[in-house]
PDB file of C-alpha atoms in Angstrom:
ATOM      1  CA  MET A  74      -5.891 -26.065-146.751  1.00 45.00           C
ATOM      2  CA  THR A  75      -6.478 -28.600-143.966  1.00 45.00           C
ATOM      3  CA  THR A  76      -7.291 -26.915-140.690  1.00 46.00           C
ATOM      4  CA  PRO A  77      -4.946 -27.406-137.716  1.00 49.00           C
ATOM      5  CA  LYS A  78      -7.654 -29.454-135.922  1.00 57.00           C
ATOM      6  CA  LEU A  79      -5.984 -32.727-136.917  1.00 49.00           C
ATOM      7  CA  HIS A  80      -2.702 -31.383-135.611  1.00 49.00           C
ATOM      8  CA  GLN A  81      -4.314 -30.422-132.298  1.00 56.00           C
ATOM      9  CA  ALA A  82      -6.120 -33.754-132.033  1.00 53.00           C
ATOM     10  CA  ALA A  83      -2.836 -35.631-132.126  1.00 51.00           C
ATOM     11  CA  MET A  84      -1.599 -33.811-129.056  1.00 50.00           C
ATOM     12  CA  ASN A  85      -4.698 -34.927-127.117  1.00 55.00           C
ATOM     13  CA  LEU A  86      -4.178 -38.640-127.688  1.00 51.00           C
ATOM     14  CA  PRO A  87      -3.271 -40.915-124.766  1.00 47.00           C
ATOM     15  CA  LEU A  88       0.307 -40.998-123.506  1.00 45.00           C
ATOM     16  CA  ALA A  89       0.953 -37.291-123.845  1.00 42.00           C
ATOM     17  CA  SER A  90       2.224 -37.615-120.231  1.00 50.00           C
ATOM     18  CA  PRO A  91       4.032 -40.486-118.438  1.00 53.00           C
ATOM     19  CA  LEU A  92       1.924 -43.531-117.714  1.00 65.00           C
ATOM     20  CA  PRO A  93       0.991 -44.076-114.067  1.00 67.00           C
ATOM     21  CA  TYR A  94       2.241 -47.182-112.277  1.00 71.00           C
ATOM     22  CA  PRO A  95      -0.202 -47.548-109.374  1.00 72.00           C
ATOM     23  CA  LEU A  96       0.733 -49.265-106.120  1.00 71.00           C
ATOM     24  CA  PHE A  97      -1.573 -52.234-106.682  1.00 68.00           C
ATOM     25  CA  GLN A  98       0.036 -52.995-110.048  1.00 74.00           C
ATOM     26  CA  ARG A  99       3.540 -52.576-108.603  1.00 70.00           C
ATOM     27  CA  LEU A 100       2.742 -55.035-105.791  1.00 72.00           C
ATOM     28  CA  ARG A 101       1.202 -57.506-108.224  1.00 72.00           C
ATOM     29  CA  ASP A 102       4.241 -57.364-110.533  1.00 70.00           C
ATOM     30  CA  ALA A 103       6.635 -57.795-107.611  1.00 65.00           C
ATOM     31  CA  TRP A 104       4.892 -60.314-105.348  1.00 60.00           C
ATOM     32  CA  ILE A 105       2.651 -62.335-107.634  1.00 63.00           C
ATOM     33  CA  VAL A 106       4.175 -62.324-111.105  1.00 66.00           C
ATOM     34  CA  GLY A 107       7.738 -61.974-109.871  1.00 59.00           C
ATOM     35  CA  ARG A 108       7.526 -64.734-107.261  1.00 59.00           C
ATOM     36  CA  ARG A 109       5.632 -67.031-109.617  1.00 60.00           C
ATOM     37  CA  ASP A 110       8.386 -66.913-112.246  1.00 58.00           C
ATOM     38  CA  GLY A 111      11.247 -66.616-109.795  1.00 52.00           C
ATOM     39  CA  GLN A 112      12.628 -70.119-110.240  1.00 54.00           C
ATOM     40  CA  LYS A 113      15.550 -70.336-112.620  1.00 51.00           C
ATOM     41  CA  LYS A 114      13.930 -73.197-114.470  1.00 57.00           C
ATOM     42  CA  ALA A 115      11.062 -70.855-115.392  1.00 52.00           C
ATOM     43  CA  ALA A 116      13.448 -68.766-117.504  1.00 55.00           C
ATOM     44  CA  HIS A 117      15.312 -69.809-120.619  1.00 58.00           C
ATOM     45  CA  ASP A 118      18.482 -68.662-122.320  1.00 56.00           C
ATOM     46  CA  VAL A 119      18.209 -65.406-124.202  1.00 59.00           C
ATOM     47  CA  THR A 120      18.061 -65.566-128.004  1.00 61.00           C
ATOM     48  CA  GLY A 121      18.447 -62.224-129.704  1.00 60.00           C
ATOM     49  CA  SER A 122      16.001 -59.721-128.255  1.00 64.00           C
ATOM     50  CA  GLU A 123      13.596 -62.385-126.991  1.00 72.00           C
ATOM     51  CA  GLN A 124      12.697 -62.068-123.324  1.00 77.00           C
ATOM     52  CA  PRO A 125      13.746 -64.972-121.078  1.00 76.00           C
ATOM     53  CA  SER A 126      10.508 -65.535-119.121  1.00 78.00           C
ATOM     54  CA  ALA A 127       6.819 -65.935-119.857  1.00 79.00           C
ATOM     55  CA  SER A 128       5.756 -62.822-117.980  1.00 81.00           C
ATOM     56  CA  LEU A 129       8.423 -60.669-119.650  1.00 85.00           C
ATOM     57  CA  ARG A 130       7.382 -62.003-123.047  1.00 85.00           C
ATOM     58  CA  GLY A 131       3.848 -61.025-122.125  1.00 85.00           C
ATOM     59  CA  LEU A 132       4.996 -57.492-121.314  1.00 89.00           C
ATOM     60  CA  ASP A 133       6.934 -57.420-124.574  1.00 90.00           C
ATOM     61  CA  ALA A 134       3.835 -58.439-126.524  1.00 90.00           C
ATOM     62  CA  GLU A 135       1.768 -55.786-124.741  1.00 89.00           C
ATOM     63  CA  LEU A 136       4.367 -53.138-125.545  1.00 93.00           C
ATOM     64  CA  THR A 137       4.466 -54.156-129.220  1.00 92.00           C
ATOM     65  CA  ALA A 138       0.670 -54.057-129.469  1.00 91.00           C
ATOM     66  CA  ARG A 139       0.395 -50.689-127.738  1.00 90.00           C
ATOM     67  CA  CYS A 140       3.114 -49.143-129.925  1.00 92.00           C
ATOM     68  CA  GLU A 141       1.437 -50.473-133.063  1.00 92.00           C
ATOM     69  CA  TRP A 142      -1.883 -49.023-131.946  1.00 88.00           C
ATOM     70  CA  GLU A 143      -0.210 -45.655-131.415  1.00 88.00           C
ATOM     71  CA  ARG A 144       1.399 -45.848-134.858  1.00 91.00           C
ATOM     72  CA  LEU A 145      -1.864 -46.707-136.620  1.00 90.00           C
ATOM     73  CA  GLU A 146      -3.741 -43.986-134.763  1.00 86.00           C
ATOM     74  CA  ALA A 147      -1.085 -41.429-135.707  1.00 88.00           C
ATOM     75  CA  ILE A 148      -1.232 -42.561-139.354  1.00 90.00           C
ATOM     76  CA  ARG A 149      -5.022 -42.157-139.303  1.00 88.00           C
ATOM     77  CA  ILE A 150      -4.601 -38.545-138.193  1.00 86.00           C
ATOM     78  CA  ALA A 151      -1.636 -37.820-140.474  1.00 90.00           C
ATOM     79  CA  SER A 152      -2.992 -39.414-143.670  1.00 91.00           C
ATOM     80  CA  PRO A 153      -4.986 -36.415-144.978  1.00 91.00           C
ATOM     81  CA  LEU A 154      -2.038 -34.144-144.211  1.00 91.00           C
ATOM     82  CA  ILE A 155       0.335 -36.481-146.057  1.00 94.00           C
ATOM     83  CA  ASP A 156      -1.952 -36.503-149.107  1.00 95.00           C
ATOM     84  CA  GLU A 157      -2.292 -32.727-149.092  1.00 94.00           C
ATOM     85  CA  HIS A 158       1.461 -32.230-148.697  1.00 95.00           C
ATOM     86  CA  ARG A 159       2.191 -34.543-151.623  1.00 95.00           C
ATOM     87  CA  GLU A 160      -0.375 -32.743-153.757  1.00 96.00           C
ATOM     88  CA  HIS A 161       1.323 -29.406-153.045  1.00 96.00           C
ATOM     89  CA  LEU A 162       4.731 -30.829-153.983  1.00 96.00           C
ATOM     90  CA  THR A 163       3.364 -32.299-157.208  1.00 96.00           C
ATOM     91  CA  VAL A 164       1.738 -29.019-158.241  1.00 97.00           C
ATOM     92  CA  ILE A 165       4.851 -27.037-157.278  1.00 97.00           C
ATOM     93  CA  THR A 166       6.966 -29.279-159.519  1.00 96.00           C
ATOM     94  CA  MET A 167       4.534 -28.806-162.411  1.00 96.00           C
ATOM     95  CA  LEU A 168       4.394 -25.027-161.940  1.00 96.00           C
ATOM     96  CA  ASN A 169       8.170 -24.708-161.761  1.00 96.00           C
ATOM     97  CA  ARG A 170       8.431 -26.613-165.033  1.00 95.00           C
ATOM     98  CA  GLN A 171       5.927 -24.237-166.609  1.00 94.00           C
ATOM     99  CA  ILE A 172       7.879 -21.230-165.297  1.00 95.00           C
ATOM    100  CA  ILE A 173      11.109 -22.529-166.833  1.00 94.00           C
ATOM    101  CA  GLU A 174       9.381 -23.075-170.188  1.00 92.00           C
ATOM    102  CA  ALA A 175       7.742 -19.639-170.041  1.00 91.00           C
ATOM    103  CA  ASN A 176      11.052 -17.933-169.255  1.00 91.00           C
ATOM    104  CA  ALA A 177      12.697 -19.653-172.220  1.00 90.00           C
ATOM    105  CA  GLU A 178       9.904 -18.509-174.551  1.00 87.00           C
ATOM    106  CA  ILE A 179       9.962 -14.974-173.147  1.00 85.00           C
ATOM    107  CA  ASP A 180      13.718 -14.759-173.657  1.00 83.00           C
ATOM    108  CA  ALA A 181      13.415 -16.059-177.217  1.00 80.00           C
ATOM    109  CA  ARG A 182      10.605 -13.694-178.164  1.00 76.00           C
ATOM    110  CA  SER A 183      12.187 -10.693-176.453  1.00 71.00           C
ATOM    111  CA  VAL A 184      14.919 -10.512-179.080  1.00 63.00           C
ATOM    112  CA  THR A 185      13.702  -8.599-182.138  1.00 62.00           C
ATOM    113  CA  ASP A 186      15.137  -9.596-185.500  1.00 60.00           C
ATOM    114  CA  PRO A 187      17.243  -6.635-186.761  1.00 61.00           C
ATOM    115  CA  SER A 188      15.485  -6.874-190.120  1.00 60.00           C
ATOM    116  CA  GLU A 189      12.256  -5.844-188.379  1.00 59.00           C
ATOM    117  CA  TYR A 190      13.749  -2.445-187.664  1.00 54.00           C
ATOM    118  CA  ASP A 191      14.467  -1.946-191.353  1.00 57.00           C
ATOM    119  CA  ARG A 192      10.934  -2.818-192.438  1.00 64.00           C
ATOM    120  CA  VAL A 193       9.092   0.352-193.470  1.00 60.00           C
ATOM    121  CA  PRO A 194       5.399  -0.194-194.274  1.00 67.00           C
ATOM    122  CA  LYS A 195       3.543   2.678-195.959  1.00 64.00           C
ATOM    123  CA  SER A 196       1.735   3.486-192.717  1.00 63.00           C
ATOM    124  CA  GLU A 197       5.099   4.204-191.054  1.00 61.00           C
ATOM    125  CA  ALA A 198       6.824   6.041-193.876  1.00 57.00           C
ATOM    126  CA  HIS A 199       6.472   9.301-192.003  1.00 66.00           C
ATOM    127  CA  LEU A 200       8.250   7.923-188.891  1.00 65.00           C
ATOM    128  CA  THR A 201      11.922   8.277-188.141  1.00 71.00           C
ATOM    129  CA  PRO A 202      14.076   5.145-187.689  1.00 68.00           C
ATOM    130  CA  ALA A 203      14.121   5.749-183.923  1.00 69.00           C
ATOM    131  CA  GLN A 204      10.344   5.943-183.837  1.00 71.00           C
ATOM    132  CA  ARG A 205       9.990   2.762-185.877  1.00 66.00           C
ATOM    133  CA  LYS A 206      12.422   0.978-183.523  1.00 69.00           C
ATOM    134  CA  GLU A 207      10.424   2.143-180.509  1.00 69.00           C
ATOM    135  CA  ARG A 208       7.229   0.831-182.144  1.00 68.00           C
ATOM    136  CA  ARG A 209       8.795  -2.581-182.906  1.00 69.00           C
ATOM    137  CA  ASP A 210      10.042  -2.876-179.330  1.00 67.00           C
ATOM    138  CA  ARG A 211       6.597  -1.966-177.997  1.00 75.00           C
ATOM    139  CA  GLU A 212       4.969  -4.555-180.255  1.00 71.00           C
ATOM    140  CA  ALA A 213       7.411  -7.196-178.977  1.00 71.00           C
ATOM    141  CA  ARG A 214       6.651  -6.275-175.372  1.00 75.00           C
ATOM    142  CA  ASN A 215       2.910  -6.447-176.005  1.00 78.00           C
ATOM    143  CA  ALA A 216       3.286  -9.855-177.647  1.00 78.00           C
ATOM    144  CA  ILE A 217       5.028 -11.393-174.641  1.00 80.00           C
ATOM    145  CA  ALA A 218       2.956  -9.582-171.992  1.00 86.00           C
ATOM    146  CA  PRO A 219       0.465 -12.493-171.632  1.00 87.00           C
ATOM    147  CA  LEU A 220       3.357 -14.916-171.209  1.00 88.00           C
ATOM    148  CA  ILE A 221       4.866 -12.736-168.500  1.00 87.00           C
ATOM    149  CA  ALA A 222       1.503 -12.460-166.745  1.00 91.00           C
ATOM    150  CA  ARG A 223       1.021 -16.255-166.784  1.00 91.00           C
ATOM    151  CA  ARG A 224       4.566 -16.800-165.550  1.00 92.00           C
ATOM    152  CA  ASP A 225       4.111 -14.316-162.708  1.00 93.00           C
ATOM    153  CA  ALA A 226       0.799 -15.950-161.771  1.00 94.00           C
ATOM    154  CA  SER A 227       2.494 -19.354-161.677  1.00 94.00           C
ATOM    155  CA  ASP A 228       5.303 -17.921-159.566  1.00 94.00           C
ATOM    156  CA  ALA A 229       2.765 -16.528-157.087  1.00 96.00           C
ATOM    157  CA  GLN A 230       1.060 -19.924-156.904  1.00 96.00           C
ATOM    158  CA  VAL A 231       4.405 -21.596-156.201  1.00 96.00           C
ATOM    159  CA  LYS A 232       5.083 -19.240-153.302  1.00 96.00           C
ATOM    160  CA  THR A 233       1.611 -19.815-151.860  1.00 96.00           C
ATOM    161  CA  ARG A 234       1.833 -23.582-152.153  1.00 96.00           C
ATOM    162  CA  GLU A 235       5.375 -23.652-150.758  1.00 96.00           C
ATOM    163  CA  LEU A 236       4.120 -21.814-147.695  1.00 95.00           C
ATOM    164  CA  GLN A 237       1.197 -24.210-147.285  1.00 94.00           C
ATOM    165  CA  ALA A 238       3.454 -27.233-147.812  1.00 95.00           C
ATOM    166  CA  ALA A 239       5.877 -25.922-145.182  1.00 94.00           C
ATOM    167  CA  GLU A 240       3.044 -25.482-142.685  1.00 91.00           C
ATOM    168  CA  ILE A 241       1.806 -29.033-143.300  1.00 92.00           C
ATOM    169  CA  ALA A 242       5.363 -30.380-143.060  1.00 93.00           C
ATOM    170  CA  GLY A 243       5.651 -28.696-139.661  1.00 90.00           C
ATOM    171  CA  MET A 244       2.461 -30.429-138.550  1.00 89.00           C
ATOM    172  CA  LEU A 245       3.747 -33.800-139.747  1.00 91.00           C
ATOM    173  CA  VAL A 246       7.038 -33.259-137.912  1.00 91.00           C
ATOM    174  CA  THR A 247       5.157 -32.486-134.702  1.00 88.00           C
ATOM    175  CA  LEU A 248       2.854 -35.476-135.160  1.00 89.00           C
ATOM    176  CA  PHE A 249       5.740 -37.891-135.667  1.00 92.00           C
ATOM    177  CA  GLU A 250       7.723 -36.454-132.764  1.00 89.00           C
ATOM    178  CA  ALA A 251       4.622 -36.836-130.582  1.00 87.00           C
ATOM    179  CA  LEU A 252       4.349 -40.464-131.735  1.00 90.00           C
ATOM    180  CA  GLN A 253       8.018 -41.050-130.911  1.00 91.00           C
ATOM    181  CA  THR A 254       7.436 -39.571-127.446  1.00 88.00           C
ATOM    182  CA  ARG A 255       4.426 -41.814-126.848  1.00 87.00           C
ATOM    183  CA  VAL A 256       6.150 -45.069-127.777  1.00 91.00           C
ATOM    184  CA  THR A 257       9.220 -44.057-125.770  1.00 91.00           C
ATOM    185  CA  THR A 258       6.932 -43.404-122.808  1.00 88.00           C
ATOM    186  CA  LEU A 259       5.403 -46.844-123.311  1.00 90.00           C
ATOM    187  CA  ALA A 260       8.804 -48.538-123.526  1.00 92.00           C
ATOM    188  CA  ASN A 261       9.955 -46.799-120.338  1.00 90.00           C
ATOM    189  CA  HIS A 262       6.753 -47.839-118.568  1.00 88.00           C
ATOM    190  CA  TYR A 263       7.090 -51.503-119.524  1.00 90.00           C
ATOM    191  CA  GLU A 264      10.795 -51.477-118.695  1.00 90.00           C
ATOM    192  CA  ARG A 265       9.899 -50.168-115.252  1.00 88.00           C
ATOM    193  CA  ARG A 266       7.402 -52.984-114.791  1.00 86.00           C
ATOM    194  CA  ALA A 267       9.934 -55.533-116.055  1.00 86.00           C
ATOM    195  CA  ALA A 268      12.612 -54.270-113.644  1.00 85.00           C
ATOM    196  CA  ASN A 269      10.142 -54.580-110.756  1.00 82.00           C
ATOM    197  CA  GLN A 270       9.335 -58.162-111.698  1.00 78.00           C
ATOM    198  CA  ILE A 271      12.989 -59.056-112.188  1.00 80.00           C
ATOM    199  CA  ARG A 272      13.915 -57.898-108.703  1.00 78.00           C
ATOM    200  CA  SER A 273      11.533 -60.527-107.372  1.00 72.00           C
ATOM    201  CA  TYR A 274      12.872 -63.151-109.761  1.00 71.00           C
ATOM    202  CA  LEU A 275      16.453 -62.593-108.704  1.00 70.00           C
ATOM    203  CA  ARG A 276      15.673 -62.669-105.000  1.00 69.00           C
ATOM    204  CA  ARG A 277      15.158 -66.375-105.563  1.00 62.00           C
ATOM    205  CA  ALA A 278      18.604 -66.722-107.128  1.00 59.00           C
ATOM    206  CA  PRO A 279      20.895 -64.230-105.368  1.00 59.00           C
ATOM    207  CA  GLY A 280      24.361 -63.851-106.833  1.00 59.00           C
ATOM    208  CA  ASP A 281      23.576 -65.944-109.891  1.00 62.00           C
ATOM    209  CA  ALA A 282      25.307 -63.954-112.636  1.00 62.00           C
ATOM    210  CA  GLU A 283      24.427 -66.632-115.184  1.00 66.00           C
ATOM    211  CA  HIS A 284      20.701 -66.304-114.605  1.00 69.00           C
ATOM    212  CA  PRO A 285      19.021 -65.590-117.994  1.00 72.00           C
ATOM    213  CA  LEU A 286      17.304 -62.554-116.530  1.00 72.00           C
ATOM    214  CA  ASN A 287      20.687 -60.883-116.079  1.00 73.00           C
ATOM    215  CA  ARG A 288      21.288 -61.143-119.821  1.00 73.00           C
ATOM    216  CA  ARG A 289      17.942 -59.968-121.132  1.00 78.00           C
ATOM    217  CA  ALA A 290      17.488 -57.052-123.521  1.00 81.00           C
ATOM    218  CA  ALA A 291      15.894 -53.935-122.055  1.00 88.00           C
ATOM    219  CA  PHE A 292      12.554 -52.855-123.461  1.00 90.00           C
ATOM    220  CA  SER A 293      12.954 -50.110-126.049  1.00 91.00           C
ATOM    221  CA  PRO A 294      10.817 -48.265-128.594  1.00 93.00           C
ATOM    222  CA  PRO A 295      10.293 -50.004-131.970  1.00 94.00           C
ATOM    223  CA  GLU A 296      12.927 -49.486-134.644  1.00 94.00           C
ATOM    224  CA  TRP A 297      10.684 -47.245-136.750  1.00 94.00           C
ATOM    225  CA  ALA A 298      10.571 -44.723-133.889  1.00 94.00           C
ATOM    226  CA  CYS A 299      14.309 -44.116-134.325  1.00 93.00           C
ATOM    227  CA  GLU A 300      14.166 -43.690-138.103  1.00 93.00           C
ATOM    228  CA  PRO A 301      13.529 -40.517-140.157  1.00 94.00           C
ATOM    229  CA  ASN A 302       9.972 -39.276-140.465  1.00 95.00           C
ATOM    230  CA  PRO A 303       8.366 -41.585-143.091  1.00 94.00           C
ATOM    231  CA  TRP A 304       5.614 -39.077-143.884  1.00 94.00           C
ATOM    232  CA  LEU A 305       7.937 -36.510-145.475  1.00 94.00           C
ATOM    233  CA  PRO A 306      10.240 -36.774-148.520  1.00 88.00           C
ATOM    234  CA  ALA A 307      13.785 -37.775-147.696  1.00 78.00           C
ATOM    235  CA  GLU A 308      16.562 -35.224-148.105  1.00 64.00           C
ATOM    236  CA  GLY A 309      17.314 -34.869-151.779  1.00 45.00           C
ATOM    237  CA  GLY A 310      13.883 -36.189-152.762  1.00 44.00           C
ATOM    238  CA  GLN A 311      10.943 -34.366-154.255  1.00 45.00           C
ATOM    239  CA  ARG A 312      10.502 -30.800-153.141  1.00 39.00           C
TER     240      ARG A 312
END
């Protein structure tokens, strides 16, 4: 089974804690970028989620690129775990099918034909009917013993693989939740920068409720960060 090192590595990636917003960058956003784009003519009407100024579109592009980098890096770490988890599920499905088939054969071969009890070969002529019945039942048990052993071995393998699959699934859940936290941290950071810039923009147009900046969409994590974990089977899927 894959060691937890990949799982631990994910927790050491950048953005495990909030991003710093140093004073120099805050002043630059407010007094250089903000004042430069402060004129209303430098902004345009909002269309969908598009940002209304060049500097905000730049922040949006940076956020998108950073989130995509985080996603690709997380996929790089998760990929061997995803493959191993799928392999366990595939083998578990195959073993369960074999167990069902073995149980059906065991049940069928466990029933002794009544005519077998009436069969009296010369070597058993000295036995009583009860003794012959006991011998036939013992012969039937011996015949299906290998089937039972194989079924029990398959059942043990299923339990082992289910445990391993559950452990890997837990790792994948933690990895994806860590990824969601990172891109949320990024979105909050860029929203903070955008709000700082916008304050400078709007100082140049006080009280202008129709300014495009007042109608912009806030920065948010990408849509995939709000969806179910794509690395694990959906509810009702393969188990």
